Amino acid sequence: MKIEWQGVMPAMTTCFDANSKVDLDFMARHCRWLVDNGCAGIIALGSLGEGATLEFDEKLAILKACVRAVGDRAPVVAGVSALSTAEAVRLAKAAAECGCHGLMVLPPYVYASGDWREMKAHVAAIIEATTLPCMLYNNPIAYGTDFLPEQIRELAEEHENLQAVKESSADVRRVTAIRALVGDRLRIFVGVDDVIVEGVNAGAVGWVAGLANALPRESVALFNYAKDGERDKAFELYRWFLPLLRMDTVPKFVQLIKLVQQEVGMGNARVRPPRLELVGEELAGALATIRAALEARPAALL
């Protein structure tokens, strides 16, 4: 299956049961539900997928479950991250063997002081590990490494199967800066939920979305309104959605997004340590925001 690299692709959460084991049955059902509601693909094992807390065998089991769940209806993209380059390469090759259709390439975990030579060597090794089309994931806020537009162009010039960028710097100017250097050579995805309309207006063609895990119809509608230039509808839906979308931009985004999933009846709030579920006033405040938004859901715009 060819990846078109456009539209809404959820950064899928990883569901855990009461014993902190991966709930593969639910994840398969979640995949199908996301595609049924208009999502263009599935991205597993990313930051929101708690990839850093998953064992290698768990990652492979998740990828296989997602591929089986959606079949030929939508592409499955594997997030590739690891402490070492060797392990990341191993995961990239295994993802291809699992039937994944593409890779989302993350910078190294923990090693935030790497210079461009080291960053380039790491991601290049992953991109070269298979022939699968790849998306570069740039998130300087989370990972402390920043792929500058000039460096992204360099990677694109050297690697034909690098086809897209997930830009999560939260600076919309990066979208126009990358486009100015690479034109249509790379497809640009917004990776921060609360700048999606601005990012699309700047030229992004896709959205790696967090809240889509709980609200895929709303996410797809918002993206399409922005893409199609329906400004009034986009504004109204965005205004309603922003209190939830902002939950994607804070340190406890995983806990918050899973809490929204629980509130809509599609998942639970369980996370794997060192993360812990929200409690006390923090939980009460989050639930108040979520429930107020869900009660005001603008069905007329969907």
PDB file of N, CA, C and O in Angstrom, residues 20-55:
ATOM      1  N   SER A  20      -1.313  -3.806  33.657  1.00  0.00           N
ATOM      2  CA  SER A  20      -0.305  -3.052  32.904  1.00  0.00           C
ATOM      3  C   SER A  20       0.215  -3.817  31.693  1.00  0.00           C
ATOM      4  O   SER A  20       1.312  -3.532  31.193  1.00  0.00           O
ATOM      5  N   LYS A  21      -0.577  -4.770  31.216  1.00  0.00           N
ATOM      6  CA  LYS A  21      -0.235  -5.480  29.983  1.00  0.00           C
ATOM      7  C   LYS A  21      -0.912  -4.791  28.806  1.00  0.00           C
ATOM      8  O   LYS A  21      -1.993  -4.211  28.941  1.00  0.00           O
ATOM      9  N   VAL A  22      -0.295  -4.863  27.655  1.00  0.00           N
ATOM     10  CA  VAL A  22      -0.876  -4.254  26.465  1.00  0.00           C
ATOM     11  C   VAL A  22      -2.161  -4.989  26.087  1.00  0.00           C
ATOM     12  O   VAL A  22      -2.184  -6.217  25.982  1.00  0.00           O
ATOM     13  N   ASP A  23      -3.224  -4.231  25.891  1.00  0.00           N
ATOM     14  CA  ASP A  23      -4.524  -4.790  25.511  1.00  0.00           C
ATOM     15  C   ASP A  23      -4.631  -4.749  23.987  1.00  0.00           C
ATOM     16  O   ASP A  23      -5.138  -3.786  23.405  1.00  0.00           O
ATOM     17  N   LEU A  24      -4.168  -5.808  23.353  1.00  0.00           N
ATOM     18  CA  LEU A  24      -4.114  -5.843  21.893  1.00  0.00           C
ATOM     19  C   LEU A  24      -5.505  -5.893  21.272  1.00  0.00           C
ATOM     20  O   LEU A  24      -5.725  -5.326  20.200  1.00  0.00           O
ATOM     21  N   ASP A  25      -6.437  -6.568  21.923  1.00  0.00           N
ATOM     22  CA  ASP A  25      -7.793  -6.646  21.373  1.00  0.00           C
ATOM     23  C   ASP A  25      -8.420  -5.259  21.295  1.00  0.00           C
ATOM     24  O   ASP A  25      -9.040  -4.897  20.288  1.00  0.00           O
ATOM     25  N   PHE A  26      -8.267  -4.486  22.378  1.00  0.00           N
ATOM     26  CA  PHE A  26      -8.818  -3.140  22.337  1.00  0.00           C
ATOM     27  C   PHE A  26      -8.103  -2.300  21.277  1.00  0.00           C
ATOM     28  O   PHE A  26      -8.747  -1.534  20.552  1.00  0.00           O
ATOM     29  N   MET A  27      -6.792  -2.429  21.179  1.00  0.00           N
ATOM     30  CA  MET A  27      -6.054  -1.609  20.217  1.00  0.00           C
ATOM     31  C   MET A  27      -6.501  -1.889  18.785  1.00  0.00           C
ATOM     32  O   MET A  27      -6.599  -0.981  17.961  1.00  0.00           O
ATOM     33  N   ALA A  28      -6.792  -3.152  18.497  1.00  0.00           N
ATOM     34  CA  ALA A  28      -7.296  -3.487  17.161  1.00  0.00           C
ATOM     35  C   ALA A  28      -8.656  -2.830  16.927  1.00  0.00           C
ATOM     36  O   ALA A  28      -8.916  -2.268  15.847  1.00  0.00           O
ATOM     37  N   ARG A  29      -9.520  -2.894  17.932  1.00  0.00           N
ATOM     38  CA  ARG A  29     -10.832  -2.253  17.810  1.00  0.00           C
ATOM     39  C   ARG A  29     -10.693  -0.736  17.666  1.00  0.00           C
ATOM     40  O   ARG A  29     -11.402  -0.100  16.877  1.00  0.00           O
ATOM     41  N   HIS A  30      -9.767  -0.154  18.416  1.00  0.00           N
ATOM     42  CA  HIS A  30      -9.510   1.280  18.347  1.00  0.00           C
ATOM     43  C   HIS A  30      -9.046   1.676  16.944  1.00  0.00           C
ATOM     44  O   HIS A  30      -9.505   2.675  16.377  1.00  0.00           O
ATOM     45  N   CYS A  31      -8.134   0.895  16.374  1.00  0.00           N
ATOM     46  CA  CYS A  31      -7.656   1.153  15.007  1.00  0.00           C
ATOM     47  C   CYS A  31      -8.813   1.215  14.021  1.00  0.00           C
ATOM     48  O   CYS A  31      -8.910   2.144  13.204  1.00  0.00           O
ATOM     49  N   ARG A  32      -9.652   0.202  14.081  1.00  0.00           N
ATOM     50  CA  ARG A  32     -10.773   0.147  13.132  1.00  0.00           C
ATOM     51  C   ARG A  32     -11.713   1.330  13.322  1.00  0.00           C
ATOM     52  O   ARG A  32     -12.209   1.908  12.342  1.00  0.00           O
ATOM     53  N   TRP A  33     -11.963   1.712  14.558  1.00  0.00           N
ATOM     54  CA  TRP A  33     -12.845   2.844  14.867  1.00  0.00           C
ATOM     55  C   TRP A  33     -12.269   4.140  14.321  1.00  0.00           C
ATOM     56  O   TRP A  33     -13.001   4.974  13.750  1.00  0.00           O
ATOM     57  N   LEU A  34     -10.978   4.335  14.455  1.00  0.00           N
ATOM     58  CA  LEU A  34     -10.334   5.548  13.945  1.00  0.00           C
ATOM     59  C   LEU A  34     -10.467   5.633  12.429  1.00  0.00           C
ATOM     60  O   LEU A  34     -10.795   6.692  11.873  1.00  0.00           O
ATOM     61  N   VAL A  35     -10.232   4.526  11.749  1.00  0.00           N
ATOM     62  CA  VAL A  35     -10.347   4.517  10.288  1.00  0.00           C
ATOM     63  C   VAL A  35     -11.809   4.681   9.870  1.00  0.00           C
ATOM     64  O   VAL A  35     -12.125   5.406   8.920  1.00  0.00           O
ATOM     65  N   ASP A  36     -12.718   4.029  10.583  1.00  0.00           N
ATOM     66  CA  ASP A  36     -14.151   4.171  10.288  1.00  0.00           C
ATOM     67  C   ASP A  36     -14.590   5.628  10.361  1.00  0.00           C
ATOM     68  O   ASP A  36     -15.527   6.038   9.660  1.00  0.00           O
ATOM     69  N   ASN A  37     -13.940   6.408  11.217  1.00  0.00           N
ATOM     70  CA  ASN A  37     -14.320   7.802  11.420  1.00  0.00           C
ATOM     71  C   ASN A  37     -13.482   8.779  10.604  1.00  0.00           C
ATOM     72  O   ASN A  37     -13.453   9.972  10.901  1.00  0.00           O
ATOM     73  N   GLY A  38     -12.818   8.274   9.579  1.00  0.00           N
ATOM     74  CA  GLY A  38     -12.201   9.149   8.591  1.00  0.00           C
ATOM     75  C   GLY A  38     -10.709   9.358   8.687  1.00  0.00           C
ATOM     76  O   GLY A  38     -10.149  10.113   7.875  1.00  0.00           O
ATOM     77  N   CYS A  39     -10.049   8.733   9.644  1.00  0.00           N
ATOM     78  CA  CYS A  39      -8.593   8.924   9.750  1.00  0.00           C
ATOM     79  C   CYS A  39      -7.895   8.255   8.568  1.00  0.00           C
ATOM     80  O   CYS A  39      -8.292   7.180   8.116  1.00  0.00           O
ATOM     81  N   ALA A  40      -6.835   8.899   8.097  1.00  0.00           N
ATOM     82  CA  ALA A  40      -6.164   8.468   6.880  1.00  0.00           C
ATOM     83  C   ALA A  40      -5.113   7.397   7.116  1.00  0.00           C
ATOM     84  O   ALA A  40      -4.604   6.801   6.155  1.00  0.00           O
ATOM     85  N   GLY A  41      -4.764   7.138   8.354  1.00  0.00           N
ATOM     86  CA  GLY A  41      -3.752   6.143   8.680  1.00  0.00           C
ATOM     87  C   GLY A  41      -3.591   6.066  10.182  1.00  0.00           C
ATOM     88  O   GLY A  41      -4.209   6.815  10.936  1.00  0.00           O
ATOM     89  N   ILE A  42      -2.745   5.151  10.617  1.00  0.00           N
ATOM     90  CA  ILE A  42      -2.478   4.940  12.030  1.00  0.00           C
ATOM     91  C   ILE A  42      -0.976   5.051  12.264  1.00  0.00           C
ATOM     92  O   ILE A  42      -0.182   4.463  11.522  1.00  0.00           O
ATOM     93  N   ILE A  43      -0.590   5.816  13.289  1.00  0.00           N
ATOM     94  CA  ILE A  43       0.822   5.885  13.676  1.00  0.00           C
ATOM     95  C   ILE A  43       0.934   5.329  15.091  1.00  0.00           C
ATOM     96  O   ILE A  43       0.370   5.880  16.037  1.00  0.00           O
ATOM     97  N   ALA A  44       1.648   4.231  15.231  1.00  0.00           N
ATOM     98  CA  ALA A  44       1.790   3.560  16.520  1.00  0.00           C
ATOM     99  C   ALA A  44       3.194   3.751  17.079  1.00  0.00           C
ATOM    100  O   ALA A  44       4.144   4.021  16.343  1.00  0.00           O
ATOM    101  N   LEU A  45       3.303   3.625  18.402  1.00  0.00           N
ATOM    102  CA  LEU A  45       4.593   3.592  19.112  1.00  0.00           C
ATOM    103  C   LEU A  45       5.291   4.945  19.193  1.00  0.00           C
ATOM    104  O   LEU A  45       6.500   5.002  19.437  1.00  0.00           O
ATOM    105  N   GLY A  46       4.554   6.029  19.024  1.00  0.00           N
ATOM    106  CA  GLY A  46       5.157   7.343  19.164  1.00  0.00           C
ATOM    107  C   GLY A  46       5.209   7.775  20.617  1.00  0.00           C
ATOM    108  O   GLY A  46       5.047   6.972  21.542  1.00  0.00           O
ATOM    109  N   SER A  47       5.420   9.076  20.824  1.00  0.00           N
ATOM    110  CA  SER A  47       5.475   9.607  22.188  1.00  0.00           C
ATOM    111  C   SER A  47       4.162   9.353  22.919  1.00  0.00           C
ATOM    112  O   SER A  47       4.155   8.916  24.078  1.00  0.00           O
ATOM    113  N   LEU A  48       3.055   9.641  22.256  1.00  0.00           N
ATOM    114  CA  LEU A  48       1.747   9.423  22.856  1.00  0.00           C
ATOM    115  C   LEU A  48       1.470   7.942  23.051  1.00  0.00           C
ATOM    116  O   LEU A  48       0.711   7.547  23.940  1.00  0.00           O
ATOM    117  N   GLY A  49       2.100   7.100  22.252  1.00  0.00           N
ATOM    118  CA  GLY A  49       1.963   5.652  22.388  1.00  0.00           C
ATOM    119  C   GLY A  49       2.832   5.057  23.474  1.00  0.00           C
ATOM    120  O   GLY A  49       2.874   3.826  23.625  1.00  0.00           O
ATOM    121  N   GLU A  50       3.510   5.913  24.246  1.00  0.00           N
ATOM    122  CA  GLU A  50       4.361   5.472  25.357  1.00  0.00           C
ATOM    123  C   GLU A  50       5.421   4.467  24.901  1.00  0.00           C
ATOM    124  O   GLU A  50       5.760   3.504  25.611  1.00  0.00           O
ATOM    125  N   GLY A  51       5.960   4.726  23.707  1.00  0.00           N
ATOM    126  CA  GLY A  51       6.939   3.806  23.151  1.00  0.00           C
ATOM    127  C   GLY A  51       8.142   3.573  24.043  1.00  0.00           C
ATOM    128  O   GLY A  51       8.725   2.479  24.042  1.00  0.00           O
ATOM    129  N   ALA A  52       8.519   4.564  24.827  1.00  0.00           N
ATOM    130  CA  ALA A  52       9.711   4.429  25.666  1.00  0.00           C
ATOM    131  C   ALA A  52       9.513   3.420  26.791  1.00  0.00           C
ATOM    132  O   ALA A  52      10.492   2.943  27.378  1.00  0.00           O
ATOM    133  N   THR A  53       8.276   3.080  27.125  1.00  0.00           N
ATOM    134  CA  THR A  53       8.022   2.141  28.221  1.00  0.00           C
ATOM    135  C   THR A  53       7.701   0.735  27.708  1.00  0.00           C
ATOM    136  O   THR A  53       7.415  -0.159  28.511  1.00  0.00           O
ATOM    137  N   LEU A  54       7.736   0.538  26.409  1.00  0.00           N
ATOM    138  CA  LEU A  54       7.359  -0.743  25.827  1.00  0.00           C
ATOM    139  C   LEU A  54       8.586  -1.609  25.553  1.00  0.00           C
ATOM    140  O   LEU A  54       9.618  -1.117  25.077  1.00  0.00           O
ATOM    141  N   GLU A  55       8.447  -2.907  25.825  1.00  0.00           N
ATOM    142  CA  GLU A  55       9.493  -3.857  25.463  1.00  0.00           C
ATOM    143  C   GLU A  55       9.472  -4.090  23.954  1.00  0.00           C
ATOM    144  O   GLU A  55       8.453  -3.853  23.288  1.00  0.00           O
TER     145      GLU A  55
END
